Coordinates of C-alpha atoms in Angstrom, one line a residue:
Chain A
X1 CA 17.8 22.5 -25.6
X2 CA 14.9 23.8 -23.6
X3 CA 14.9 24.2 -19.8
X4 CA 13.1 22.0 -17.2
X5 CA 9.5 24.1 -17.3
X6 CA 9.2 24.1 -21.0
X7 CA 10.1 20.6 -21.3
X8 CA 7.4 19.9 -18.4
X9 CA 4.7 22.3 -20.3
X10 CA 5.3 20.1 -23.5
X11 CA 4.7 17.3 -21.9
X12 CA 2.1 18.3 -20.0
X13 CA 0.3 19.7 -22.9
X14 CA 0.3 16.4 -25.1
X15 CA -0.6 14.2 -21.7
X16 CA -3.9 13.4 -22.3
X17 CA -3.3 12.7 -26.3
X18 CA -2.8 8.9 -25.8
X19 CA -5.3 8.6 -23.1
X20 CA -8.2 6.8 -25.2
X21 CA -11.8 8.0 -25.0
X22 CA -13.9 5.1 -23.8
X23 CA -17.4 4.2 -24.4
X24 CA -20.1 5.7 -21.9
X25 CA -20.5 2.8 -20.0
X26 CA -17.1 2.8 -18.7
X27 CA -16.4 6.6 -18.6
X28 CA -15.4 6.1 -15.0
X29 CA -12.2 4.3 -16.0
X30 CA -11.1 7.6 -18.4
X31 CA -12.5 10.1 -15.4
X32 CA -10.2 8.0 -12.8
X33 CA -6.9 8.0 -15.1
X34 CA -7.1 11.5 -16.2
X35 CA -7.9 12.0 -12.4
X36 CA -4.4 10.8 -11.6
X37 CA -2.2 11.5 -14.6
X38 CA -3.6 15.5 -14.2
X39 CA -3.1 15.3 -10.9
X40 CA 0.4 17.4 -10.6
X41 CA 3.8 16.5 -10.3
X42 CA 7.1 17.0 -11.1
X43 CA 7.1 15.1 -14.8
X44 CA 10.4 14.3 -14.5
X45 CA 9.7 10.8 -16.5
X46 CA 9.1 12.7 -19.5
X47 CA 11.4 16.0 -18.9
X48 CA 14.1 13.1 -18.7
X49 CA 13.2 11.6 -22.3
X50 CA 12.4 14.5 -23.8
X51 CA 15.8 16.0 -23.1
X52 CA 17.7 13.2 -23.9
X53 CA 15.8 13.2 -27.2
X54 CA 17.2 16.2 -28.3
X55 CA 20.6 16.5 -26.2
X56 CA 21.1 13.6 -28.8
X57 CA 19.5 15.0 -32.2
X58 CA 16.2 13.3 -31.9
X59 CA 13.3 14.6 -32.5
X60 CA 10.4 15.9 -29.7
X61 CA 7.4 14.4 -31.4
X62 CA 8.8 11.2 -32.2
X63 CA 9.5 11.1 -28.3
X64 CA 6.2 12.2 -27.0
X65 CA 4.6 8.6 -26.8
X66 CA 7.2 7.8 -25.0
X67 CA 7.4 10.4 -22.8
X68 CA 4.1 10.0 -21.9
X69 CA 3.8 6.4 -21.6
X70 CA 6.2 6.4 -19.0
X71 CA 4.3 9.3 -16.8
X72 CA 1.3 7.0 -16.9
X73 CA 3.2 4.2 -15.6
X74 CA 4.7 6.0 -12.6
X75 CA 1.1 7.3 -12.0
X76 CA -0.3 4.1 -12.2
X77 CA 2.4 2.7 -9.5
X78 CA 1.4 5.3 -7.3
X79 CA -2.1 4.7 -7.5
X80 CA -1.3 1.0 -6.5
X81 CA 1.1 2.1 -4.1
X82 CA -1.3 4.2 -2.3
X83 CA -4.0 1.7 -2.0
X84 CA -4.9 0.5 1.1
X85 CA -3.3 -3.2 1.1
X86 CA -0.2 -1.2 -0.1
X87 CA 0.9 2.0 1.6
X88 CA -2.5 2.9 2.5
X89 CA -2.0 6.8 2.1
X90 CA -4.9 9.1 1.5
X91 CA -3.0 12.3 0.2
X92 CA -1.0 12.4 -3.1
X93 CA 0.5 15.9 -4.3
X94 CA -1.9 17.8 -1.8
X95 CA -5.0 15.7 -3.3
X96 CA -6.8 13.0 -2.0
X97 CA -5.3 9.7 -3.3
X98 CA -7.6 8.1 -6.2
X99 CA -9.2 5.3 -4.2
X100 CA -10.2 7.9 -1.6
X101 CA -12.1 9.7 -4.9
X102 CA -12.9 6.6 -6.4
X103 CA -12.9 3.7 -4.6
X104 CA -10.3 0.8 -4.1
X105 CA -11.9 -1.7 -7.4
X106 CA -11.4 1.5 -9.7
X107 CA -8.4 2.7 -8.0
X108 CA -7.0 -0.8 -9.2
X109 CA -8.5 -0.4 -12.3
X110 CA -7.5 2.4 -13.2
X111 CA -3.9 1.7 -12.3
X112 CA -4.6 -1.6 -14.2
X113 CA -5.9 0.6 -16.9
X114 CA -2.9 3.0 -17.0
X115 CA -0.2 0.4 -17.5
X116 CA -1.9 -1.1 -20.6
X117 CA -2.2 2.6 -22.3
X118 CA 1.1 3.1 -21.9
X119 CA 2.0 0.3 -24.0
X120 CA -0.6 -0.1 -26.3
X121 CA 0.2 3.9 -26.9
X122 CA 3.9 2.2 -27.8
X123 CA 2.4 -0.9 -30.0
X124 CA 0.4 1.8 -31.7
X125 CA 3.5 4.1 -31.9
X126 CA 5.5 1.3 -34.0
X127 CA 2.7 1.0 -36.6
X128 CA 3.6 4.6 -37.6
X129 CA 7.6 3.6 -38.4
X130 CA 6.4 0.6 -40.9
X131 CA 8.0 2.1 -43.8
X132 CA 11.3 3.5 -41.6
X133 CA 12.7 0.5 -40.6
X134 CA 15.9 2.5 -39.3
X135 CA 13.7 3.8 -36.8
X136 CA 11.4 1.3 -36.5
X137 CA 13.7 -0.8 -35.0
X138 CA 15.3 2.4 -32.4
X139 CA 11.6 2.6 -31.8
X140 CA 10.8 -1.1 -30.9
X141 CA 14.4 -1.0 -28.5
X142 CA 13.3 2.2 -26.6
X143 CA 10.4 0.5 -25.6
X144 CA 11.9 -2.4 -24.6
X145 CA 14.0 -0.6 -22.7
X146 CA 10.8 0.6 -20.2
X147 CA 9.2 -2.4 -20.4
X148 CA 11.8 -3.5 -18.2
X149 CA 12.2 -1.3 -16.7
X150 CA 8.7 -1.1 -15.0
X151 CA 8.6 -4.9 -14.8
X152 CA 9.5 -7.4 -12.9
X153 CA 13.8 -6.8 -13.1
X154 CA 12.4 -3.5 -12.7
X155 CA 10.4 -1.2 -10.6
X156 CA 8.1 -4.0 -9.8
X157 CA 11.0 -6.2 -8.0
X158 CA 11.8 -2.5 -6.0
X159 CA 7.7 -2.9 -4.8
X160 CA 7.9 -5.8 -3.7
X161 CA 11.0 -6.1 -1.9
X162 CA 10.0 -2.8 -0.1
X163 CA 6.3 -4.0 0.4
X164 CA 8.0 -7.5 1.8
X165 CA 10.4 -6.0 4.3
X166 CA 8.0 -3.3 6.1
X167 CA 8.7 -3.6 9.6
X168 CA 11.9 -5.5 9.6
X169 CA 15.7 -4.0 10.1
X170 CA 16.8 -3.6 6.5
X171 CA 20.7 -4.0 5.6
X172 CA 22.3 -1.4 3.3
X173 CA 22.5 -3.9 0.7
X174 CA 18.8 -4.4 0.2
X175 CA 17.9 -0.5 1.1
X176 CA 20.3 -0.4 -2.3
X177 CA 18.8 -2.9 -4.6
X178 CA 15.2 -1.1 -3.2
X179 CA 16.2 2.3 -4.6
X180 CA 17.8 0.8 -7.6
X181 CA 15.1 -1.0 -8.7
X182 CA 11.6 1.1 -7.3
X183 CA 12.7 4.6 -8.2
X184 CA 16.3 4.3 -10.2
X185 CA 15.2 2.1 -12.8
X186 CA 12.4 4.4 -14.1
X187 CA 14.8 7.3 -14.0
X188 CA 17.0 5.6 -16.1
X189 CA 14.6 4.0 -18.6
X190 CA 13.6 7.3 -19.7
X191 CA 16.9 8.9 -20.5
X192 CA 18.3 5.6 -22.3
X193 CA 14.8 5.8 -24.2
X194 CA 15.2 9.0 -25.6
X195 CA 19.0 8.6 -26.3
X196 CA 17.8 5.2 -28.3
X197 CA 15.3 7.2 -30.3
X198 CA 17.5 9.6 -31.2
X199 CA 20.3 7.1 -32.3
X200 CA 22.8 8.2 -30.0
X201 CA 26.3 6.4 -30.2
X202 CA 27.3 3.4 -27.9
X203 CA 29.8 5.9 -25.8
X204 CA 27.2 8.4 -25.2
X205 CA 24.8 6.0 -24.2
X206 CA 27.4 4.2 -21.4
X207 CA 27.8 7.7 -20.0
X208 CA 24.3 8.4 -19.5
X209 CA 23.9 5.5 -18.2
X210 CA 26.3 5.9 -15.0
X211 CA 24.9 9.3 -14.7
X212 CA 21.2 8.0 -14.7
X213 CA 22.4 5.6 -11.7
X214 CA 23.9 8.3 -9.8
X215 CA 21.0 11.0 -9.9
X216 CA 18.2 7.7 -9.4
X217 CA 20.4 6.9 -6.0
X218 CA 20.5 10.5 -5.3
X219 CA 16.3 11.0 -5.6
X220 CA 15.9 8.2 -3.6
X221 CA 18.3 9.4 -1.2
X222 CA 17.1 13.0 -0.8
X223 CA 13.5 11.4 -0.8
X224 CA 14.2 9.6 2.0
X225 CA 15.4 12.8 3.7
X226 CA 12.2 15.0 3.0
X227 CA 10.6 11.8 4.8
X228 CA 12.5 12.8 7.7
X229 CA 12.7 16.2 8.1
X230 CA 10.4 17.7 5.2
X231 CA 6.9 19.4 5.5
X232 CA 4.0 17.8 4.5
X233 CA 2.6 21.4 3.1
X234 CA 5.7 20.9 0.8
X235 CA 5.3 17.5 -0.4
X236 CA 1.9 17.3 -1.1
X237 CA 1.7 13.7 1.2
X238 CA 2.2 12.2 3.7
X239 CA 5.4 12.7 5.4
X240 CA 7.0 10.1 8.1
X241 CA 5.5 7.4 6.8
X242 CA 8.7 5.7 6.0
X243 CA 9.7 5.6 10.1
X244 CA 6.1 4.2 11.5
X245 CA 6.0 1.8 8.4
X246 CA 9.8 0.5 9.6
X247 CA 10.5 0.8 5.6
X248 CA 13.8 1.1 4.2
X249 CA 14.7 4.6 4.4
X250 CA 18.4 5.7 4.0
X251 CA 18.5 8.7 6.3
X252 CA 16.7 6.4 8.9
X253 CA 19.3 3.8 8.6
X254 CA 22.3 5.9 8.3
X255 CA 21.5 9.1 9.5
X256 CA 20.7 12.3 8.3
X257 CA 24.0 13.5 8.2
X258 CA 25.6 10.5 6.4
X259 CA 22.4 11.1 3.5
X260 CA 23.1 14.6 3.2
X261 CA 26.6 13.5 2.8
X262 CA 25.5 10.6 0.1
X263 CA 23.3 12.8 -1.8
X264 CA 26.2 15.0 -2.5
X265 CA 28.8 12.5 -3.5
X266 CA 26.3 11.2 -6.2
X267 CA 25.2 14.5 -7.3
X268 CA 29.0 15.3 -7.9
X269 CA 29.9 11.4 -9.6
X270 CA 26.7 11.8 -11.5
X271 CA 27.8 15.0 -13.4
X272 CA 31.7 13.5 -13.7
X273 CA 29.8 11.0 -15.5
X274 CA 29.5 13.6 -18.3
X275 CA 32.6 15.1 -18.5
X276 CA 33.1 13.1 -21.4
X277 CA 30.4 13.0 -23.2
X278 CA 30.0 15.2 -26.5
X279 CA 28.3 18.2 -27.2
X280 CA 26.5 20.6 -24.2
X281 CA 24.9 18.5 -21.4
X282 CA 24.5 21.3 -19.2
X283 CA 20.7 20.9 -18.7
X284 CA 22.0 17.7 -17.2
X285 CA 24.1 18.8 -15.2
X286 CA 21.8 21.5 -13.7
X287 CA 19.1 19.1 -13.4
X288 CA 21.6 17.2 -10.9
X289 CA 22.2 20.5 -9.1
X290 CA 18.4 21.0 -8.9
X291 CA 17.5 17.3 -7.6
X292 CA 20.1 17.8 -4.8
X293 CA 18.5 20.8 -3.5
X294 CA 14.8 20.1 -4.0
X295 CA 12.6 20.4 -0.9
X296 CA 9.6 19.0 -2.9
Chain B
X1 CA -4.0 -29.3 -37.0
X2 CA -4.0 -30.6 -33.6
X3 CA -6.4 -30.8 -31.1
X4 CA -7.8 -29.5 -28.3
X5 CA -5.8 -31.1 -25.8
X6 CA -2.5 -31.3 -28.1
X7 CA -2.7 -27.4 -28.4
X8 CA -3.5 -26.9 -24.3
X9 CA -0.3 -29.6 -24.3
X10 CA 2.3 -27.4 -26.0
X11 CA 0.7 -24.1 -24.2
X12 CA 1.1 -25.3 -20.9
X13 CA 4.7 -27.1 -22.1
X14 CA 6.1 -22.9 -22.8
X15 CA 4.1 -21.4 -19.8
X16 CA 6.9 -20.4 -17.5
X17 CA 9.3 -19.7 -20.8
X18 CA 8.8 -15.8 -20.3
X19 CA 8.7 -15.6 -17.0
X20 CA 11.9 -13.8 -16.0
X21 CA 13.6 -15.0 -13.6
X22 CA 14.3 -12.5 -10.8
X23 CA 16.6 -11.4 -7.6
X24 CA 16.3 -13.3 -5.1
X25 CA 15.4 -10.3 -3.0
X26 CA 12.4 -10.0 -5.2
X27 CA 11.6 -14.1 -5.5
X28 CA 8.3 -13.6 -3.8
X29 CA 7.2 -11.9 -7.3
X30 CA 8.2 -14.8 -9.2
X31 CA 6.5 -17.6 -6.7
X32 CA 3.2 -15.6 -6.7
X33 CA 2.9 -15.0 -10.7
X34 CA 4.4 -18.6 -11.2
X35 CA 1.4 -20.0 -8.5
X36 CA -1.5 -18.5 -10.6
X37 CA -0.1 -19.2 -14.2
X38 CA 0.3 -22.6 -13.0
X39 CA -2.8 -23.3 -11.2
X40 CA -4.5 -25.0 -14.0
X41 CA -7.6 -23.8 -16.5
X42 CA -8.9 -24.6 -19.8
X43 CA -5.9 -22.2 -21.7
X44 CA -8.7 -21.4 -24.2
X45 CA -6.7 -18.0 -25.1
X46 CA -3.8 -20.1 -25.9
X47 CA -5.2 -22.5 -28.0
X48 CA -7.3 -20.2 -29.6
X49 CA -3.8 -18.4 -30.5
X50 CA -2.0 -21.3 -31.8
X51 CA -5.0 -23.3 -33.4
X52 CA -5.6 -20.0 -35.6
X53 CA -1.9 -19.7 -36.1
X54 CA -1.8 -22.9 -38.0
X55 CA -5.0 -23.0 -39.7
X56 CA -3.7 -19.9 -41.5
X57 CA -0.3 -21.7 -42.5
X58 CA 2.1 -19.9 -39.5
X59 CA 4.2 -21.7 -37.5
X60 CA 3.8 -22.7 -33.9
X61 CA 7.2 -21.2 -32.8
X62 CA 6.8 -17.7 -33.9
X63 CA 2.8 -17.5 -31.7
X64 CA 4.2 -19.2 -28.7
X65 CA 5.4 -15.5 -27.2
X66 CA 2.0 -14.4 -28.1
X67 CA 0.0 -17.5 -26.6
X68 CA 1.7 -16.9 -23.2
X69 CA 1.5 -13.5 -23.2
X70 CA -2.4 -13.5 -23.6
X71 CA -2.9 -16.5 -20.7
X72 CA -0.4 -14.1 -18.9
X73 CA -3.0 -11.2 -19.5
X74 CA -5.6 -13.5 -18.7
X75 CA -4.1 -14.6 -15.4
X76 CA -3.4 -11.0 -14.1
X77 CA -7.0 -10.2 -14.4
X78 CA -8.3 -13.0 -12.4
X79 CA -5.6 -11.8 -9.9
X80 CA -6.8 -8.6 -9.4
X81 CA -10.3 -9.4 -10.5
X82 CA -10.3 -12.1 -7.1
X83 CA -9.3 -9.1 -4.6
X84 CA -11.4 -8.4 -1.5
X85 CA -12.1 -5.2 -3.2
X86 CA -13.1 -6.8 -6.4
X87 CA -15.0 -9.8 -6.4
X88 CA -13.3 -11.6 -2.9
X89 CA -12.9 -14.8 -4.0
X90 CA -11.3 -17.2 -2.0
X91 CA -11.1 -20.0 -4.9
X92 CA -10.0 -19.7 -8.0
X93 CA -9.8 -23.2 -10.0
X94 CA -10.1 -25.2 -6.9
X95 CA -7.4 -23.8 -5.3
X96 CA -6.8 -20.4 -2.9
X97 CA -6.6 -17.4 -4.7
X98 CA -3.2 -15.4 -5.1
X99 CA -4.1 -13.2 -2.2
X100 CA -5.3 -16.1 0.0
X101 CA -1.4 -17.0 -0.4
X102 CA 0.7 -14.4 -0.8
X103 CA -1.5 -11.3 0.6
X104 CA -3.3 -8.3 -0.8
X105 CA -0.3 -6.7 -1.7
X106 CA 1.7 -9.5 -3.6
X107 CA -1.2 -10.5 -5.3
X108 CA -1.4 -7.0 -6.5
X109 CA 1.9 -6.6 -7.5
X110 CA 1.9 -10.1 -9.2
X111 CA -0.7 -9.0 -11.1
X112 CA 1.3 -6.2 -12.4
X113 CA 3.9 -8.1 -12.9
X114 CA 2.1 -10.4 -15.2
X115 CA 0.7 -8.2 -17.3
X116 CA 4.0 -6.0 -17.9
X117 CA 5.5 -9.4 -18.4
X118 CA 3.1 -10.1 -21.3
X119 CA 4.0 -6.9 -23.2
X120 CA 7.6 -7.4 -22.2
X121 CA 7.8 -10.3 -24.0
X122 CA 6.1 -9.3 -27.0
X123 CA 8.5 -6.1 -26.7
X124 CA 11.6 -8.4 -26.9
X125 CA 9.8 -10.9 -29.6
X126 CA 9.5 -7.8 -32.0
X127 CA 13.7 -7.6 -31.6
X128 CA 14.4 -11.3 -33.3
X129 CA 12.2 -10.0 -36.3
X130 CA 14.8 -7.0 -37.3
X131 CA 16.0 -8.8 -40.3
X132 CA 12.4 -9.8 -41.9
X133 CA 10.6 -6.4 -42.7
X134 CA 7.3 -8.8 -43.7
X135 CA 7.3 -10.5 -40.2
X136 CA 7.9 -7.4 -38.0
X137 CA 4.8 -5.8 -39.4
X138 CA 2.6 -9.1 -38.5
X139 CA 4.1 -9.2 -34.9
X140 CA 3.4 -5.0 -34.2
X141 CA 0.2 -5.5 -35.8
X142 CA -0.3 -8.6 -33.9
X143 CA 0.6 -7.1 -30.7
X144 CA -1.3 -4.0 -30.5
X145 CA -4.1 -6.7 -31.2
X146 CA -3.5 -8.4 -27.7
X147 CA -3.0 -4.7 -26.2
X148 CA -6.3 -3.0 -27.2
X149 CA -8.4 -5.8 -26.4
X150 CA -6.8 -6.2 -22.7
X151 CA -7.1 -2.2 -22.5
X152 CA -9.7 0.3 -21.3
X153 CA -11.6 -0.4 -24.5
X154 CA -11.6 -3.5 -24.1
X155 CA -10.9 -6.2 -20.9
X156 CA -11.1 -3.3 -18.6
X157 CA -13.8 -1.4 -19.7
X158 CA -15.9 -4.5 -19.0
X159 CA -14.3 -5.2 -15.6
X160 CA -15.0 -1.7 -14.8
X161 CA -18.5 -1.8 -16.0
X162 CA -19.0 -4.8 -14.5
X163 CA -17.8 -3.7 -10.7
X164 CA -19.5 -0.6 -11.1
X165 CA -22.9 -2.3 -11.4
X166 CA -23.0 -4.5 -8.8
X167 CA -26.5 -4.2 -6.6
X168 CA -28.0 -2.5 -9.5
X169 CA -30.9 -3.6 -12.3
X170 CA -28.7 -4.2 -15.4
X171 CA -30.5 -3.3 -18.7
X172 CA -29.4 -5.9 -21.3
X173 CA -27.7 -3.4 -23.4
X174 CA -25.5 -3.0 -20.5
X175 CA -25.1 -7.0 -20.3
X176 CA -24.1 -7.4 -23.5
X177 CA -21.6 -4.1 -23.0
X178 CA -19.7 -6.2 -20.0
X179 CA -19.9 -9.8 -21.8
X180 CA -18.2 -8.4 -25.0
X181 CA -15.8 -6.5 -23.2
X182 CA -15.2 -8.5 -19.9
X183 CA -14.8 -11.8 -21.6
X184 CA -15.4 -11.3 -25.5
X185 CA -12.3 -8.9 -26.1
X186 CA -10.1 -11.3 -25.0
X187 CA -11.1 -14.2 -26.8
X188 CA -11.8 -12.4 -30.1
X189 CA -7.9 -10.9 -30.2
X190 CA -6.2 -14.4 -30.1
X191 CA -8.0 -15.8 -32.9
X192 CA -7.2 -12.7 -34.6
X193 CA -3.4 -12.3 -33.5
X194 CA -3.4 -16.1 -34.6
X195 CA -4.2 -15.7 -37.8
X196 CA -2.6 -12.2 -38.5
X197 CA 1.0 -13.6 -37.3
X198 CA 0.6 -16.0 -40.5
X199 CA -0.4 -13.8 -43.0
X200 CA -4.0 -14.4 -43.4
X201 CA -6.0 -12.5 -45.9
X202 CA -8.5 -10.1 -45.0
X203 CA -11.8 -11.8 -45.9
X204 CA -10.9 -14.8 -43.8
X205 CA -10.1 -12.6 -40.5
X206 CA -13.5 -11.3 -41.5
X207 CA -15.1 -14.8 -40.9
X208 CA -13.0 -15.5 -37.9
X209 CA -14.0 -12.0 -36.6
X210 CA -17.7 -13.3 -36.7
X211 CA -16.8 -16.6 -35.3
X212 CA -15.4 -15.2 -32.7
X213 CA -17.8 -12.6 -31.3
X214 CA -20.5 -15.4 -31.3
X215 CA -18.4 -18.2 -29.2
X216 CA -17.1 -14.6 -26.9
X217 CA -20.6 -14.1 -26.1
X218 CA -21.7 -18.0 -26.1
X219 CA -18.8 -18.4 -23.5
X220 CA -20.4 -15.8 -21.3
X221 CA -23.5 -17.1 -21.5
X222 CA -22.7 -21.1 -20.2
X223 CA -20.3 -19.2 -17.3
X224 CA -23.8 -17.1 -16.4
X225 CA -25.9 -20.4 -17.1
X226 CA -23.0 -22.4 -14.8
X227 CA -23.0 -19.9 -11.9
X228 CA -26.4 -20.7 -11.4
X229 CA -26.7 -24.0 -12.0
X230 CA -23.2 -25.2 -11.7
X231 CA -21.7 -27.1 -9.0
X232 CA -18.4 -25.9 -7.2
X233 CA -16.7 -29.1 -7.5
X234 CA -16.9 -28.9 -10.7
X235 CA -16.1 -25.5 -11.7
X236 CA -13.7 -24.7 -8.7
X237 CA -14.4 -21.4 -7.7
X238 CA -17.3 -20.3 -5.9
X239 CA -20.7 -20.4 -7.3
X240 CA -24.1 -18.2 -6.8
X241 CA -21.8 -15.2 -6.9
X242 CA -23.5 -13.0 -9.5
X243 CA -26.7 -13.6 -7.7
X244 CA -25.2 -12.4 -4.1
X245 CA -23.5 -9.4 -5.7
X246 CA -26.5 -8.5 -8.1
X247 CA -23.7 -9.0 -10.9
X248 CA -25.0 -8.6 -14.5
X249 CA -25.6 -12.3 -15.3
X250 CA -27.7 -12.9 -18.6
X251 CA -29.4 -16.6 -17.1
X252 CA -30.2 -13.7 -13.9
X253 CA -31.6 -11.4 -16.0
X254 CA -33.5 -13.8 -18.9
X255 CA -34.0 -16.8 -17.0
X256 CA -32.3 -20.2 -17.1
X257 CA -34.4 -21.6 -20.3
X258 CA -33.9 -18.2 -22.6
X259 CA -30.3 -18.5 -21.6
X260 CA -29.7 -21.9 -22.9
X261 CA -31.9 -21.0 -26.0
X262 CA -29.6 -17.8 -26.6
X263 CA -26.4 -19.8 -25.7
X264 CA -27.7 -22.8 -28.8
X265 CA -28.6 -19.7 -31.2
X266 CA -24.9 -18.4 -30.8
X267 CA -23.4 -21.6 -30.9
X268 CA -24.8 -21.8 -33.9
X269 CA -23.8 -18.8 -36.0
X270 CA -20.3 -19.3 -34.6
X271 CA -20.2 -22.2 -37.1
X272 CA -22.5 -20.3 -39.9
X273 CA -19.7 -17.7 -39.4
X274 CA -17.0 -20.1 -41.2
X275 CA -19.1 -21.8 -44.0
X276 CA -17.2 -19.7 -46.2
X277 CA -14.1 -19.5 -44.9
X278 CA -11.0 -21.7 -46.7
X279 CA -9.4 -25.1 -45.6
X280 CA -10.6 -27.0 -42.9
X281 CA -12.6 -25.3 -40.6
X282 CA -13.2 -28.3 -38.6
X283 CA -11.6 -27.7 -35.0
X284 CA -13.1 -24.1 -34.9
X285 CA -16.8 -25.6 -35.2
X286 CA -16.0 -28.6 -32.8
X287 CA -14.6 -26.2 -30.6
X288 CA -17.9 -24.1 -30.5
X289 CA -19.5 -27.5 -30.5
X290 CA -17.5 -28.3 -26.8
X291 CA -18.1 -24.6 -25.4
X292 CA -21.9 -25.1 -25.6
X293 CA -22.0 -28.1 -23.7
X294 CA -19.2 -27.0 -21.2
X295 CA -20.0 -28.2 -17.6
X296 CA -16.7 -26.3 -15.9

């Protein structure tokens, strides 16, 4: 197993490989993705499937679509969420937003633009496995697996029941089913992903699967807090937004105390999660650890 | 075969078969991607998908996933295509446009949602196909078909060409860049899709291929020829556009007459295209036939 930066630089290194060169006349779609996707960040989408790729035996190249497929669709729900008719923000990881650079019909565009790569980089991706139909089939299920993820029972329902209840008092119940959906369900896609392509065990997968829950309520959770009381020199965007938006916030509607308190208690059930699974998930572990105290 | 109508019929009959239903806390996404899928159109992608389906022998049942998924595709980018950043339209097949409805936002997340709905479905298609080695390869290959063409070498590239030109002298290379892309890419990949989900042999995707880049650009043609001399009652969206926005139109750019003398010449190798092709050919040439004299 590496450790969080190397599994960053590899991903970060093969980024661009499965963005496709497009013809002159539209260069301005490629410049505005690669815009975004190079734009910084902390690549935990991919540092999450690439581990869980090879915690389980896989192997890192046959994870790299993957990895990367799922960076570009977080990127491209940023780009969307930032847009004006969304949450209007200008600054994104200490850079301007992209429809501040490129204006609001690319910005969607390129968003637009993003999510199709990712899966036409996974349709493409299958066509390599036709004579390995062990994998193929491992292959076809992890990308399942994000698909909806991002969708619709997915991050998409998280959007729009966040983007619905702006402004209104929200109950803890649908603050929950926010979280779970906009930023839990494309933390857990990736790690199920990259346990799938490495044909991990029914057992192992159960018990990633609780942990994945607990460390997506916990980034949530601890995002909500650095809305509250971090810096925006530290977060690279716009901080507060969550309070003059009225959006559901945890630490807004409970306190920071009681998040503080929340964000433990998850960062503790996540790693009991693994007690019992096999072999050395210490990286995991850590990686709990490190979410807890982040300040970025 | 059937016909026209017949094929629109069973489309239209399995149109809300992939849409997943959702929470109720997200139902908002469902109502706005339900509104546009259901507001009517010719479902020309569709019946493109199935008619070339069962020309070359394949069985209605097994392109149904991949005839919703395109009008899915389809739908999305009239969505984000009708946008007050995009284009602004208020009417979209006679009726208010998503955002008109259901907001910037919604609309913008509907879109989304559609189009990870179409690749979601042709994810989950792939995993009824584990047991029939033969069949899997037809539906990946089949699949990435859809996804290049909706992609940024295809769909978007000419959406992207096409908003970035607006107010500007378009050269007819650049014309002929956004009609094949804009509206060609997406025509072309069902009739492909169609017949590679039943097997059909190289020489006759070949023919189709031909057949299909001609009625592409014949199509754009009569919807340049129509916003100029159309009527909005009968088209049902708003007409004159291209001219307001200095939008690449080919009737703008050539004049009314050498349009409908380009849109006859391509109307005509669209049928040349299948002289050799096997079986009967029939619907396809009728079909290019009905394009040409298309009032809507």
């Amino acid at each position: 197993m590496h450790n969080y930066d190397e599994y960053k630089g590899i991903a970060e290194h093969h980024l661009l490989d499965y963005l496709p060169q497009v013809d002159a006349k539209a260069r301005t779609i490629y410049d505005s993705m690669k815009y975004s996707v190079m734009s910084g960040g902390k690549r935990l989408r991919p540092v999450l499937l690439l581990a869980a790729c090879e915690y389980a035996g896989g192997e890192t190249a046959e994870a790299l679509p993957y990895a990367c497929a799922i960076e570009y669709i977080h990127t491209y729900s940023l780009i969307h969420d930032d847009l004006p008719a969304m949450d209007n923000d200008d600054l994104r990881r200490g850079n301007p937003t992209n429809h501040k650079i490129y204006g609001e019909a690319v910005a969607i565009l390129a968003g637009d633009g993003l999510l199709n790569t990712a899966f036409e980089t996974l349709f493409r991706n299958l066509t390599y496995y036709f004579d390995d139909p062990k994998k193929l089939k491992r292959h076809i299920s992890a990308a399942l697996i994000i698909a909806k993820a991002a969708g619709v029972n997915g991050m998409i329902a998280g959007q729009l029941a966040d983007v619905e209840n702006e402004c209104r008092e929200c109950s803890i119940e649908l603050v929950d089913f926010i979280d779970e959906n906009k930023t839990g369900a494309l933390l857990k896609a990736p790690i199920l992903a990259g346990l799938i392509l490495a044909g991990a065990d029914e057992p192992t997968i159960l018990h990633f699967a609780s942990y994945a829950e607990c460390i997506g309520k916990a980034f949530q959770v601890s995002d909500d807090i650095l809305d509250v009381v971090g810096t925006e020199k530290e977060l690279g965007k716009t901080i507060g937004k969550d309070s003059a938006q009225g959006k559901a916030n945890y630490a807004l509607v409970n306190g920071i105390e009681a998040a503080e308190k929340e964000l433990h208690r998850l960062t503790v059930l996540a790693k009991e999660a693994l007690e019992e699974a096999c072999g050395d998930t210490s990286f995991f572990e850590e990686l709990a650890d490190q979410l807890e105290k982040r300040r970025s």
